[in-house]
PDB file of C-alpha atoms in Angstrom:
ATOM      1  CA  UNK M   1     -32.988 -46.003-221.069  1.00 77.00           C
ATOM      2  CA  UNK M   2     -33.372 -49.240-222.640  1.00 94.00           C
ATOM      3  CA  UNK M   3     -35.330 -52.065-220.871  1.00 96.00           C
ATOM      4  CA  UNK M   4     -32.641 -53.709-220.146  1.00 96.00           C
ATOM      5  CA  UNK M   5     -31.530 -50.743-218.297  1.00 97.00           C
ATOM      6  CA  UNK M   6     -35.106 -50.406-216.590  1.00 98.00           C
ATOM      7  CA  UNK M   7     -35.176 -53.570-215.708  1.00 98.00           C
ATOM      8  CA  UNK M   8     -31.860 -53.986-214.202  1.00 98.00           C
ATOM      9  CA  UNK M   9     -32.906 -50.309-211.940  1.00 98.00           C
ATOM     10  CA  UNK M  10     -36.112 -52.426-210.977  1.00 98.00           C
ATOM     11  CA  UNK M  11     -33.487 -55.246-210.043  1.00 98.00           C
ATOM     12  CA  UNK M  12     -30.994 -53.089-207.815  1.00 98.00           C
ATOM     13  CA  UNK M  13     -34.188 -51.236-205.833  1.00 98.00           C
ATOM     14  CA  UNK M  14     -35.477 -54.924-204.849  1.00 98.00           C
ATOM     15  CA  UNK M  15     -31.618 -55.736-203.741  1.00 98.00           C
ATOM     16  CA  UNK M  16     -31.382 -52.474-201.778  1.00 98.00           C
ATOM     17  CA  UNK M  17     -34.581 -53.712-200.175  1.00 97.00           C
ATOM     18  CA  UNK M  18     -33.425 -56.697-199.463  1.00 96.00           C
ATOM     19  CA  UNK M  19     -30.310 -54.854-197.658  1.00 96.00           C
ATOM     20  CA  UNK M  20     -32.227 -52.561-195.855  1.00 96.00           C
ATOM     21  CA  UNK M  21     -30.829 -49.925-197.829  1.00 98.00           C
ATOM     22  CA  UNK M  22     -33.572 -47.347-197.901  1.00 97.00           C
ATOM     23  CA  UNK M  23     -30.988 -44.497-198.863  1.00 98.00           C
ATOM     24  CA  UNK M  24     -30.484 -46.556-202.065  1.00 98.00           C
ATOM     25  CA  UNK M  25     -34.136 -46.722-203.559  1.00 98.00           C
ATOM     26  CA  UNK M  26     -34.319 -42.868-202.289  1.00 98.00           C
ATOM     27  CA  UNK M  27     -31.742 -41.933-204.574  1.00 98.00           C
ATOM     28  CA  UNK M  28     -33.240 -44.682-207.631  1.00 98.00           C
ATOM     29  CA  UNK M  29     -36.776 -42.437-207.104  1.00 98.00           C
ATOM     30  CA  UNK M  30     -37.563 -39.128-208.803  1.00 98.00           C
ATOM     31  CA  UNK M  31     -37.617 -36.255-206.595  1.00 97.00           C
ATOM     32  CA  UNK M  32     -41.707 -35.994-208.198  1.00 97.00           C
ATOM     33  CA  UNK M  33     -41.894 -40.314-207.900  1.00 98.00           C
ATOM     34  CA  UNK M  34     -45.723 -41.486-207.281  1.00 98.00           C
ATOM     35  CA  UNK M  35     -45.666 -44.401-204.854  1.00 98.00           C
ATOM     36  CA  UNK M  36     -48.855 -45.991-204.410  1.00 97.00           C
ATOM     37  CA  UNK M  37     -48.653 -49.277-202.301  1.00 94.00           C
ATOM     38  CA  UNK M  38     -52.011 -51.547-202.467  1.00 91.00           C
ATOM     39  CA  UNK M  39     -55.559 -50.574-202.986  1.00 86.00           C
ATOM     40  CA  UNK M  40     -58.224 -51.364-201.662  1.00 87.00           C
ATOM     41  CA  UNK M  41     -56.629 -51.488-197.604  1.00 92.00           C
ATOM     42  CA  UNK M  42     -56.681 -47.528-196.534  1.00 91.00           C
ATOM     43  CA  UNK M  43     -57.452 -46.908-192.844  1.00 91.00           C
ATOM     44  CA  UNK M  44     -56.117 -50.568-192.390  1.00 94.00           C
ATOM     45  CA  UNK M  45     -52.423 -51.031-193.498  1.00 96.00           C
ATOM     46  CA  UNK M  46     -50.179 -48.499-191.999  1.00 94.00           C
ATOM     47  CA  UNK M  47     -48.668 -48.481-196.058  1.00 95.00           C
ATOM     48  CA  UNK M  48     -52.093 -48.096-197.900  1.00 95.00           C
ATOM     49  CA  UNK M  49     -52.068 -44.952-200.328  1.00 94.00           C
ATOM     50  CA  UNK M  50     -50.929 -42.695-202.721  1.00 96.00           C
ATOM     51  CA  UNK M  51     -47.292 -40.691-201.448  1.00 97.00           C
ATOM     52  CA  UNK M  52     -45.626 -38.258-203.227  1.00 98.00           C
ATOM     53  CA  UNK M  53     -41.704 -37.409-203.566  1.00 98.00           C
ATOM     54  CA  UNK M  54     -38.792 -38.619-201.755  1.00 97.00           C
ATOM     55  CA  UNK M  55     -40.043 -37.802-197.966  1.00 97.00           C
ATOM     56  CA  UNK M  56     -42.789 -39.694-198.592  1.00 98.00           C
ATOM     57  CA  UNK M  57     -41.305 -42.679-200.606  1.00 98.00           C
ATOM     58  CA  UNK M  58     -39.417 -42.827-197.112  1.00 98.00           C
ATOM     59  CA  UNK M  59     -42.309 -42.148-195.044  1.00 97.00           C
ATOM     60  CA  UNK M  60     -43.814 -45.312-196.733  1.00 97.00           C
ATOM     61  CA  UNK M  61     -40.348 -47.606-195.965  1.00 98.00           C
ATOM     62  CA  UNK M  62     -40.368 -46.329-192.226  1.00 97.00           C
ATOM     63  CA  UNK M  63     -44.118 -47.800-191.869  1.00 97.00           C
ATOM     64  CA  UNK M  64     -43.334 -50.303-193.393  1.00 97.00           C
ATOM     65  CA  UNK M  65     -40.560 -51.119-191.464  1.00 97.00           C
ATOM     66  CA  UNK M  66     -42.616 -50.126-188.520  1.00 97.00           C
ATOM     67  CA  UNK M  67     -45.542 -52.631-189.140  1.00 97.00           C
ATOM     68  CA  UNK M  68     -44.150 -55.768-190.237  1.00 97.00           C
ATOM     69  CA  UNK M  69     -42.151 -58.339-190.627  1.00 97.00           C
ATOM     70  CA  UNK M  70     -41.138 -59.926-193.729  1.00 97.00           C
ATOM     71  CA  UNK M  71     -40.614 -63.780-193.748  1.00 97.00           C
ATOM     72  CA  UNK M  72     -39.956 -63.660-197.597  1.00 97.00           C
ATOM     73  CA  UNK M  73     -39.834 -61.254-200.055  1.00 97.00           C
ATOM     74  CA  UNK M  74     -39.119 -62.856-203.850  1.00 97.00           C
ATOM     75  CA  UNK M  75     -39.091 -61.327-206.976  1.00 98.00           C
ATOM     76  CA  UNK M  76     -39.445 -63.678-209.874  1.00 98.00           C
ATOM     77  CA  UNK M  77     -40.733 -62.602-212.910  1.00 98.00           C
ATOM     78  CA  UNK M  78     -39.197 -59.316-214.773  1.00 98.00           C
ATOM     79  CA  UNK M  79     -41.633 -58.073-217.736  1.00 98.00           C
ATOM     80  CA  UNK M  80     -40.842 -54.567-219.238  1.00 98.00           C
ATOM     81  CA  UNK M  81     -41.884 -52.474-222.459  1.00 97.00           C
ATOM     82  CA  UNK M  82     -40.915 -49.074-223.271  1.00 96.00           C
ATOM     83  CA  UNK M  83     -40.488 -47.659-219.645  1.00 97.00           C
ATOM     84  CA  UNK M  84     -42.634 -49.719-217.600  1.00 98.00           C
ATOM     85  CA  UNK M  85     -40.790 -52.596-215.406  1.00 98.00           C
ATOM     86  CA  UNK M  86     -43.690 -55.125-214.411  1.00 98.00           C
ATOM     87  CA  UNK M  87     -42.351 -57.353-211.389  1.00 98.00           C
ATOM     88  CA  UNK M  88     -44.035 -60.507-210.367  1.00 98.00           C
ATOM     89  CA  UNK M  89     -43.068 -62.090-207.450  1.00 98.00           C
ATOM     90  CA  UNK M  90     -44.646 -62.933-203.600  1.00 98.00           C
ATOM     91  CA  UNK M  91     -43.900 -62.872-200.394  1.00 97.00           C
ATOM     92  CA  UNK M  92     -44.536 -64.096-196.683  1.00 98.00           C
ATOM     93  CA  UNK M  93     -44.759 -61.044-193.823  1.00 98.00           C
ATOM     94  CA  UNK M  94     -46.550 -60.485-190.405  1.00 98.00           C
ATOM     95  CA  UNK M  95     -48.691 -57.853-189.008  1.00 97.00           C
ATOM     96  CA  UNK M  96     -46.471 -56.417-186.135  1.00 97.00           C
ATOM     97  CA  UNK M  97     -49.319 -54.909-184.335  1.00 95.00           C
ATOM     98  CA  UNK M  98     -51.854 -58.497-184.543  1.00 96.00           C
ATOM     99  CA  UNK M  99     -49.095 -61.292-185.276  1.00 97.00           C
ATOM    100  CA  UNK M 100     -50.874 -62.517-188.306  1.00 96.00           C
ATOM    101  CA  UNK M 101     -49.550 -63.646-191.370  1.00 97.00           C
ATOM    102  CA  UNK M 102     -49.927 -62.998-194.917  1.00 96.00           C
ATOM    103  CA  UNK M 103     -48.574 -65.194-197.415  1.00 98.00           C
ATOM    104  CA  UNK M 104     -49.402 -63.647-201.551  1.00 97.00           C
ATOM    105  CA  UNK M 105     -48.397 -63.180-204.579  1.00 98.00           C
ATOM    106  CA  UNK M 106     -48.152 -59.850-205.765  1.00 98.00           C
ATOM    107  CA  UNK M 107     -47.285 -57.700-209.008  1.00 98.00           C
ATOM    108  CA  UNK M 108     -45.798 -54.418-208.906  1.00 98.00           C
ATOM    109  CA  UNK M 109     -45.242 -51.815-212.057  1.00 98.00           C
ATOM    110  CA  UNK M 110     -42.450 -49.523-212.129  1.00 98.00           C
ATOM    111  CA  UNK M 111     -42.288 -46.639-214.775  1.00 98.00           C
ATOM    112  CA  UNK M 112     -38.996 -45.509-215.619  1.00 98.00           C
ATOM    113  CA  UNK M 113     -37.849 -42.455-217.162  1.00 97.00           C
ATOM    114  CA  UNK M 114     -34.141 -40.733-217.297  1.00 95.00           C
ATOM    115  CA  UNK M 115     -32.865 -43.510-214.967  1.00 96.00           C
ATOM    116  CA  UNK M 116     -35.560 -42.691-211.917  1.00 98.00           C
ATOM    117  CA  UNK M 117     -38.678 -44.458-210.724  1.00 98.00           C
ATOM    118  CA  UNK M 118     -41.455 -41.820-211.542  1.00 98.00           C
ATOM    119  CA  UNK M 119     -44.409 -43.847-210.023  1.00 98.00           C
ATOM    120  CA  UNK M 120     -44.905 -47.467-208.755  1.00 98.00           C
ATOM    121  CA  UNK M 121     -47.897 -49.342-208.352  1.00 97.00           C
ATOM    122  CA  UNK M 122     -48.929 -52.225-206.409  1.00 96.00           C
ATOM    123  CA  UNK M 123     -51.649 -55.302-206.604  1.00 96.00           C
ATOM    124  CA  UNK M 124     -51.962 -58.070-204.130  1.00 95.00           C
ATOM    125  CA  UNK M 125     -54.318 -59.339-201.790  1.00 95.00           C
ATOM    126  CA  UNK M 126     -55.782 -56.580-200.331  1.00 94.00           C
ATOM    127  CA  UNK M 127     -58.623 -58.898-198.007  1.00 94.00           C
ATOM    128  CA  UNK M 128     -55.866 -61.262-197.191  1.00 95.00           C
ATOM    129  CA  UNK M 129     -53.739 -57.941-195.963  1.00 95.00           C
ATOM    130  CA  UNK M 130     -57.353 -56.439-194.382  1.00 95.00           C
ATOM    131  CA  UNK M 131     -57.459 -59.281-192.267  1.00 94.00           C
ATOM    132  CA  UNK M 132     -53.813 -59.463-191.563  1.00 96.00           C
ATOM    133  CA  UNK M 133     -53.711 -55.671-190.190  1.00 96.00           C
ATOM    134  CA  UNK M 134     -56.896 -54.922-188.529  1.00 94.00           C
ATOM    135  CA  UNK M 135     -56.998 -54.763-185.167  1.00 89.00           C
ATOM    136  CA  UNK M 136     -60.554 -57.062-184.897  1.00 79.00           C
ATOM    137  CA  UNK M 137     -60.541 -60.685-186.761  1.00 65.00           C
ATOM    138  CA  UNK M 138     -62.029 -59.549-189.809  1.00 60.00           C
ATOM    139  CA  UNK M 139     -63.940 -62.580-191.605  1.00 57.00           C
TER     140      UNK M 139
END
């Protein structure tokens, strides 16, 4: 596909999310996609880690929807070459569990090939999310 065609993919998965349409990113993924929300916050954030596959591309949206609450979610910068989509964006969201608030930039990479997401990668604030989700203040 051409990046204009990866990007746009990128574009309609961020939309779907916006929805609520989980269904629709499942069926944008690979049935072999590598999902890999934010370093650097296992054992803290319900999302943290590497998932493989459809079931657990939707096993990371269901904790996700389970443990927080987005205030703002905003894509704004679209950057791809060959089949990578980099998205730059930020958002606002609360810790269900502790009621605190993050509010970060972030960038996320999506790799595109034959019209599916085959892995996505995020970067963030992990210690501003570390603080956000564990159950103690943290520093």
């Amino acid at each position: 596909m051409s990046e204009t065609a990866n990007t746009q993919l990128v574009k309609d998965a961020y939309a779907a999310f916006q929805r609520g349409d989980v269904d629709r990113i499942l069926a944008l993924v690979d049935d072999h996609v590598e999902w890999e929300a934010v370093k650097g916050t296992e054992g803290v954030v319900p999302t943290a880690g590497i998932r493989r596959g459809r079931g657990g591309v939707a096993e990371f949206f269901s904790q996700l929807g389970a443990s927080t609450d987005f205030q703002r979610f905003e894509p704004r910068e679209f950057i791809a070459q060959g089949d990578e989509v980099v998205a730059i964006g930020g958002y606002e969201l609360t810790a269900k569990a502790t009621s605190r608030r993050v509010a970060a930039d972030w960038v996320m990479v999506f790799t595109i090939r034959k019209g599916r997401i085959i892995r996505f990668r995020e970067w963030t604030d992990s210690a501003q999310l570390v603080r956000a989700y564990a159950p103690v203040a943290v520093g």
